[in-house]
Tab-separated table of C-alpha atoms and ligand atoms in Angstrom:
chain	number	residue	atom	x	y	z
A	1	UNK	CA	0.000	0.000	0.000
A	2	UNK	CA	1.736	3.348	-0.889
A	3	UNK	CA	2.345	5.700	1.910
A	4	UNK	CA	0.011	8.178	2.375
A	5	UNK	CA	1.363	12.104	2.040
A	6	UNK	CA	0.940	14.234	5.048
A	7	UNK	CA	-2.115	17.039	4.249
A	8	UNK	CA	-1.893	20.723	4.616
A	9	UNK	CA	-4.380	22.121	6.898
A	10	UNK	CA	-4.950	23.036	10.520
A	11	UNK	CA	-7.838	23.710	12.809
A	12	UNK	CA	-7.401	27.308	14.097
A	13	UNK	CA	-10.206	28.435	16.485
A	14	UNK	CA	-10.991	30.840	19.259
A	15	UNK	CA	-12.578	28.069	21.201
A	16	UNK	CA	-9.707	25.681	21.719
A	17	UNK	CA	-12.301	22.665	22.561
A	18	UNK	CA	-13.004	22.548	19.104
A	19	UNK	CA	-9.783	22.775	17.371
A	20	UNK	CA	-8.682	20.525	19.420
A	21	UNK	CA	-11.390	18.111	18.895
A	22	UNK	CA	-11.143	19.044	15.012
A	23	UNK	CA	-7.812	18.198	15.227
A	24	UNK	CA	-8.718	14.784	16.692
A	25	UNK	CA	-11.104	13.842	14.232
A	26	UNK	CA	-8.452	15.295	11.349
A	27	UNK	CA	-6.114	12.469	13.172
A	28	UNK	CA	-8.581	9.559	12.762
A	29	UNK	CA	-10.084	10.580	9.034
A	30	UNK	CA	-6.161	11.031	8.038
A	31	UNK	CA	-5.693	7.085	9.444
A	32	UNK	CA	-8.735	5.556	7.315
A	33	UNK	CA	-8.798	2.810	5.715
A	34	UNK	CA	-12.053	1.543	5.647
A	35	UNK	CA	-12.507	2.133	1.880
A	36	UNK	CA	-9.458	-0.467	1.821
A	37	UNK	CA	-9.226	0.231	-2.545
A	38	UNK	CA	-9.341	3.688	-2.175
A	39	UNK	CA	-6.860	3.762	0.918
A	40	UNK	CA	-4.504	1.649	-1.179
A	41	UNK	CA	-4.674	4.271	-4.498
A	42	UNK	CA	-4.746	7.347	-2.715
A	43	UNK	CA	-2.132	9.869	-2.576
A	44	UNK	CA	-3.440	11.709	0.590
A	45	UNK	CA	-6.349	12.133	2.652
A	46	UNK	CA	-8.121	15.517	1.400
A	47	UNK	CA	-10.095	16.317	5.203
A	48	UNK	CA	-10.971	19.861	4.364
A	49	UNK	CA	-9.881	23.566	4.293
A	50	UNK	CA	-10.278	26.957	5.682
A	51	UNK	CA	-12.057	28.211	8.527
A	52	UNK	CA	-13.528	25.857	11.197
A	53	UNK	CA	-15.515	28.842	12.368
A	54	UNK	CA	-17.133	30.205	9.111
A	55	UNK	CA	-20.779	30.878	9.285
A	56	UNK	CA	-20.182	29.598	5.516
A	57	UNK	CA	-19.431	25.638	4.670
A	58	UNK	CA	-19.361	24.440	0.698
A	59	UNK	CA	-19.630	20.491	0.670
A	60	UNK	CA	-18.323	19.092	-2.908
A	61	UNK	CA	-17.993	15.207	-3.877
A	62	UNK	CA	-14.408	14.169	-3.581
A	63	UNK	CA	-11.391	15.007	-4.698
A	64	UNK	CA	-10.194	14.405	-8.123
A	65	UNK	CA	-6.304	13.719	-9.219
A	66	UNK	CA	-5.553	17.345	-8.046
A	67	UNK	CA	-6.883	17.080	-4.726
A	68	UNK	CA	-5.580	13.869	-4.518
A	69	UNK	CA	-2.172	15.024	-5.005
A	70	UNK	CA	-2.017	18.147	-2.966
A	71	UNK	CA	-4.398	16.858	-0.072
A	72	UNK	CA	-6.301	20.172	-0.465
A	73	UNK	CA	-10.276	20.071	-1.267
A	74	UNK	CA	-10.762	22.142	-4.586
A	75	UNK	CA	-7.843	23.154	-6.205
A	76	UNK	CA	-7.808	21.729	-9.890
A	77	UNK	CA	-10.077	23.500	-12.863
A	78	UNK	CA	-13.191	23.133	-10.840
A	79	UNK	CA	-11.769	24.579	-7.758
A	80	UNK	CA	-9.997	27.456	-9.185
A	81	UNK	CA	-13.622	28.192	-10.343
A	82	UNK	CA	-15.152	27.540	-6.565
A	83	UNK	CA	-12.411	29.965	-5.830
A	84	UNK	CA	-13.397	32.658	-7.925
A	85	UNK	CA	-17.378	32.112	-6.964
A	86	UNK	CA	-16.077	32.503	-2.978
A	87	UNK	CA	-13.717	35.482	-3.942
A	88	UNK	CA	-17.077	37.444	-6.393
A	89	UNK	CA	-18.846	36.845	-3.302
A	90	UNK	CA	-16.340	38.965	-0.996
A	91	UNK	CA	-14.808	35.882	0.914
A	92	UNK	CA	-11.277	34.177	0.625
A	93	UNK	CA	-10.690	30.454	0.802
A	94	UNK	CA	-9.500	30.882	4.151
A	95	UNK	CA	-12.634	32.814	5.363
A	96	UNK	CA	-15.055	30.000	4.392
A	97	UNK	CA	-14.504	26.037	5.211
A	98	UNK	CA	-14.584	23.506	1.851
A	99	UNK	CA	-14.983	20.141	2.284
A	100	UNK	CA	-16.272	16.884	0.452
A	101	UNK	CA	-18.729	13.999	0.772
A	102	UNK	CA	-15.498	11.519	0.005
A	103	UNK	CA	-12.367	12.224	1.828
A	104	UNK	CA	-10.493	9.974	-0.849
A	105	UNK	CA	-10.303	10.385	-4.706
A	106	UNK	CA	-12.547	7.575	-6.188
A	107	UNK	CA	-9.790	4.681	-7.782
A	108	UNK	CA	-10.096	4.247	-10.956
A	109	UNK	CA	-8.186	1.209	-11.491
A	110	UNK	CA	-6.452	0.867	-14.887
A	111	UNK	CA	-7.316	4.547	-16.232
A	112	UNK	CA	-4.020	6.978	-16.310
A	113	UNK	CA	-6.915	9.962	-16.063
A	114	UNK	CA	-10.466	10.740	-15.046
A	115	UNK	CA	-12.969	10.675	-12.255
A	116	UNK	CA	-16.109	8.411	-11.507
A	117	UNK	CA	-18.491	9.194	-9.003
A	118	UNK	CA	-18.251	7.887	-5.781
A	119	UNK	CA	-20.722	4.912	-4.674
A	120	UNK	CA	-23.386	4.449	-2.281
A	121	UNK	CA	-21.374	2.415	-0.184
A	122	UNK	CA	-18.139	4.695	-0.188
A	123	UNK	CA	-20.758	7.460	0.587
A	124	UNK	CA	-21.969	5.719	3.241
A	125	UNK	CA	-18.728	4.495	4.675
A	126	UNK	CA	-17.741	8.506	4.485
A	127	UNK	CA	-20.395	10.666	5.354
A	128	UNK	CA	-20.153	10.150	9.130
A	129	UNK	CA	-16.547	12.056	9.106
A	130	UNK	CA	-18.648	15.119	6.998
A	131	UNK	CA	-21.585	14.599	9.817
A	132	UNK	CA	-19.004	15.220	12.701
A	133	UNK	CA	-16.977	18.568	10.382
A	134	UNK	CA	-20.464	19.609	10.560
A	135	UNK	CA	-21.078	19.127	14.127
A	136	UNK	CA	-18.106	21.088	15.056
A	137	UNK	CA	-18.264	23.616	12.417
A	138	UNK	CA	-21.829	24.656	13.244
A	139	UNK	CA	-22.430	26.466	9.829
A	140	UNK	CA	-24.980	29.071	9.528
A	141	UNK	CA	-25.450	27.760	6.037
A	142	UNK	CA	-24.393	25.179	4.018
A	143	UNK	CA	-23.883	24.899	0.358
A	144	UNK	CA	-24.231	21.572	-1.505
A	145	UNK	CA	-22.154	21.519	-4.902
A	146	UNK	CA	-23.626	19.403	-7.313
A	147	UNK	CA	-26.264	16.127	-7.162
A	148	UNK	CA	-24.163	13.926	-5.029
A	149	UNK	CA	-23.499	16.302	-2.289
A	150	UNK	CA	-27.106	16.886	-2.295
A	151	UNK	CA	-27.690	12.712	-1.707
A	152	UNK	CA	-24.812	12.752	0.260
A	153	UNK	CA	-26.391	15.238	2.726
A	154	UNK	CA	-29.664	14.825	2.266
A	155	UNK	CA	-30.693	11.734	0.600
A	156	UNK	CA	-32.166	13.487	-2.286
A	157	UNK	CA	-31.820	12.175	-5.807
A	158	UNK	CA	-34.272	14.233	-8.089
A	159	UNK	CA	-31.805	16.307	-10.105
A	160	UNK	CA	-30.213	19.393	-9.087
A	161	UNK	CA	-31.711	21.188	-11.270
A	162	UNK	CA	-34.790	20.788	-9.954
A	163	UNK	CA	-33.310	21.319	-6.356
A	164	UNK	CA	-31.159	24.124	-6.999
A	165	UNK	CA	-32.263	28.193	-5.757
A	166	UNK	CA	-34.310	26.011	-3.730
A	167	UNK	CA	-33.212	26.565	0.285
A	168	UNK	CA	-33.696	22.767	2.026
A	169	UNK	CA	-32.278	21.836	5.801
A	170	UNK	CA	-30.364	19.859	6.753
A	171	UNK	CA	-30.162	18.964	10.550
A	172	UNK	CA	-31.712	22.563	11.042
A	173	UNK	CA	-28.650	24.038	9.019
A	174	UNK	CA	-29.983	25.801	6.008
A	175	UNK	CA	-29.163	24.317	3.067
A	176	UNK	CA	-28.551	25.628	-0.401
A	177	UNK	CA	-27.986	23.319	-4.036
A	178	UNK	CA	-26.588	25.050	-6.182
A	179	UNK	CA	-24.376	23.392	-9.773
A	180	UNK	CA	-20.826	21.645	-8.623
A	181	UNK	CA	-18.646	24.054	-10.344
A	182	UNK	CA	-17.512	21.672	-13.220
A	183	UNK	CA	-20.687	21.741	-14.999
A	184	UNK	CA	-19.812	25.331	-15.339
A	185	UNK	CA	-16.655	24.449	-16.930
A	186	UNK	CA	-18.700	21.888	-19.207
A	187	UNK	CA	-21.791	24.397	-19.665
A	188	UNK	CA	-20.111	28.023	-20.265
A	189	UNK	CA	-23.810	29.425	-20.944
A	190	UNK	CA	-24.191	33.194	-18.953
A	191	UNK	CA	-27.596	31.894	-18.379
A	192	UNK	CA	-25.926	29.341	-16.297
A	193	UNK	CA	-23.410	31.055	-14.553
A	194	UNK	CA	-26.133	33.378	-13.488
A	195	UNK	CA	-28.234	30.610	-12.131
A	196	UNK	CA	-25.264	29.867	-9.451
A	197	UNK	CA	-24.842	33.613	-8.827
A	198	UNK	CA	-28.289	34.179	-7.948
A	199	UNK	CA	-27.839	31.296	-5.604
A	200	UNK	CA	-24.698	32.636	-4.258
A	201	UNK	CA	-26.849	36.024	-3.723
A	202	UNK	CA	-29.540	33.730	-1.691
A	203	UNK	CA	-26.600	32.269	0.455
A	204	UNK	CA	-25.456	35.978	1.315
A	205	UNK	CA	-28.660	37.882	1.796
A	206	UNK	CA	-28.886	34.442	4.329
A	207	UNK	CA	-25.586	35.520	5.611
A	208	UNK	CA	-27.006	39.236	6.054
A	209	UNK	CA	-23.428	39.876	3.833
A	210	UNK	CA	-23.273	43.120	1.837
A	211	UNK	CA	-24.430	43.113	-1.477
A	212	UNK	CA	-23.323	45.720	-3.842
A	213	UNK	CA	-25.142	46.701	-6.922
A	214	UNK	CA	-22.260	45.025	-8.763
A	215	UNK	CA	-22.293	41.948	-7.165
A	216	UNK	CA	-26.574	42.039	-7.988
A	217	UNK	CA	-25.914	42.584	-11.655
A	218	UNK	CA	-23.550	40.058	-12.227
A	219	UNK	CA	-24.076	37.405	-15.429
A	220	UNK	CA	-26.810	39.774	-16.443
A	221	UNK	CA	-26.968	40.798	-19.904
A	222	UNK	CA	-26.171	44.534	-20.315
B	301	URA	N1	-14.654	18.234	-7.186
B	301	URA	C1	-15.151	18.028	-5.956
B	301	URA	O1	-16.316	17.731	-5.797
B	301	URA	N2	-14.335	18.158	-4.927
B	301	URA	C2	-13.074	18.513	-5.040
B	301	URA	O2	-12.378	18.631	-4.028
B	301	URA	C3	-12.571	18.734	-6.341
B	301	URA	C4	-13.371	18.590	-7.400
């Protein structure tokens, strides 16, 4: 089984209960191997990023052969994206926390490139490590990226199209679908960049964050 590569990230917080206990459950996800294919072809663990006491969380699937390499939730074409969607909205990386359904890239055995989804059983296997980021984080709201953190979270598998703009709970946490970032990069429509704006203008108006007149009009046509 190839080693796996220390991660970059630390839990800084002014309560130092939970960093501590952040840290601790960093320690066990970091030791997994329950998955015991995906422990074996993984790189690193990718636990999560940024700031464990954001009012703002952004759940995404799992990490691809980037974020398998540099143990860092959303950092290849997709993420750079997620970046620039946090950064429109007024927030760094560091201000928000980013983390994934799957704490391991899904293998895929024989394939030099690429990305599958993850499975019902790796979900299931995985989610409890999101559950407990959760617990600690305490987000004011949540953002699901994409149809499979949607199931991941909350068990819903009717497209997220139809879910999307749409606010839904989850564990009394509202909850916001919106489109994982790399069907932007697939679909490079205004109409749908817009779509995720205006749900990025939901999360903040949530977030009783400052909107400028700017940040209203963006992806509009003139
Ligand atoms: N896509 C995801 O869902 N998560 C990542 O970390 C990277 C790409």
């Amino acid at each position: 089984m190839p080693a796996t590569k220390p991660v970059r990230s630390e839990s800084k917080s002014t309560d130092a209960g939970k960093a501590a206990a952040f840290a601790e459950l960093q320690r066990r996800v970091l030791a997994c191997v329950q998955c015991a294919h995906l422990a074996s072809a993984r790189k690193t663990v990718v636990f999560g990023v940024g700031n464990i006491d954001s009012p703002l969380m952004f759940v995404g699937e799992a990490p691809g052969a980037d974020e398998d390499e540099q143990g860092e939730p959303f950092v290849g074409k997709a993420g750079q994206l997620l970046t620039k969607i946090i950064e429109t909205m007024g927030q760094s990386r560091a201000d928000v926390y980013i983390a994934n359904i799957l704490k391991c890239r899904p293998d895929t055995p024989g394939q030099s490139a690429g990305n599958r989804k993850p499975t019902s059983d790796e979900m299931k296997t995985c989610i409890p490590y999101l559950h407990e980021q959760i617990d600690l984080i305490k987000p004011k709201v949540l953002v699901a990226l994409g149809a499979t953190a949607v199931d991941g979270l909350l068990g819903k598998t009717m497209g997220i199209s139809k879910l999307r703009g749409n606010w839904q709970t989850y564990r009394g946490i509202p909850l916001m679908p919106t489109y994982h970032p790399a069907y932007l990069l697939r679909n490079q429509a205004m109409s749908e960049k817009r779509k995720v704006w205006e749900d990025m203008l939901q999360v903040m108006e949530k977030l009783e964050m400052n909107i400028s007149d700017k940040q209203r009009k963006f992806f509009l046509k003139a």
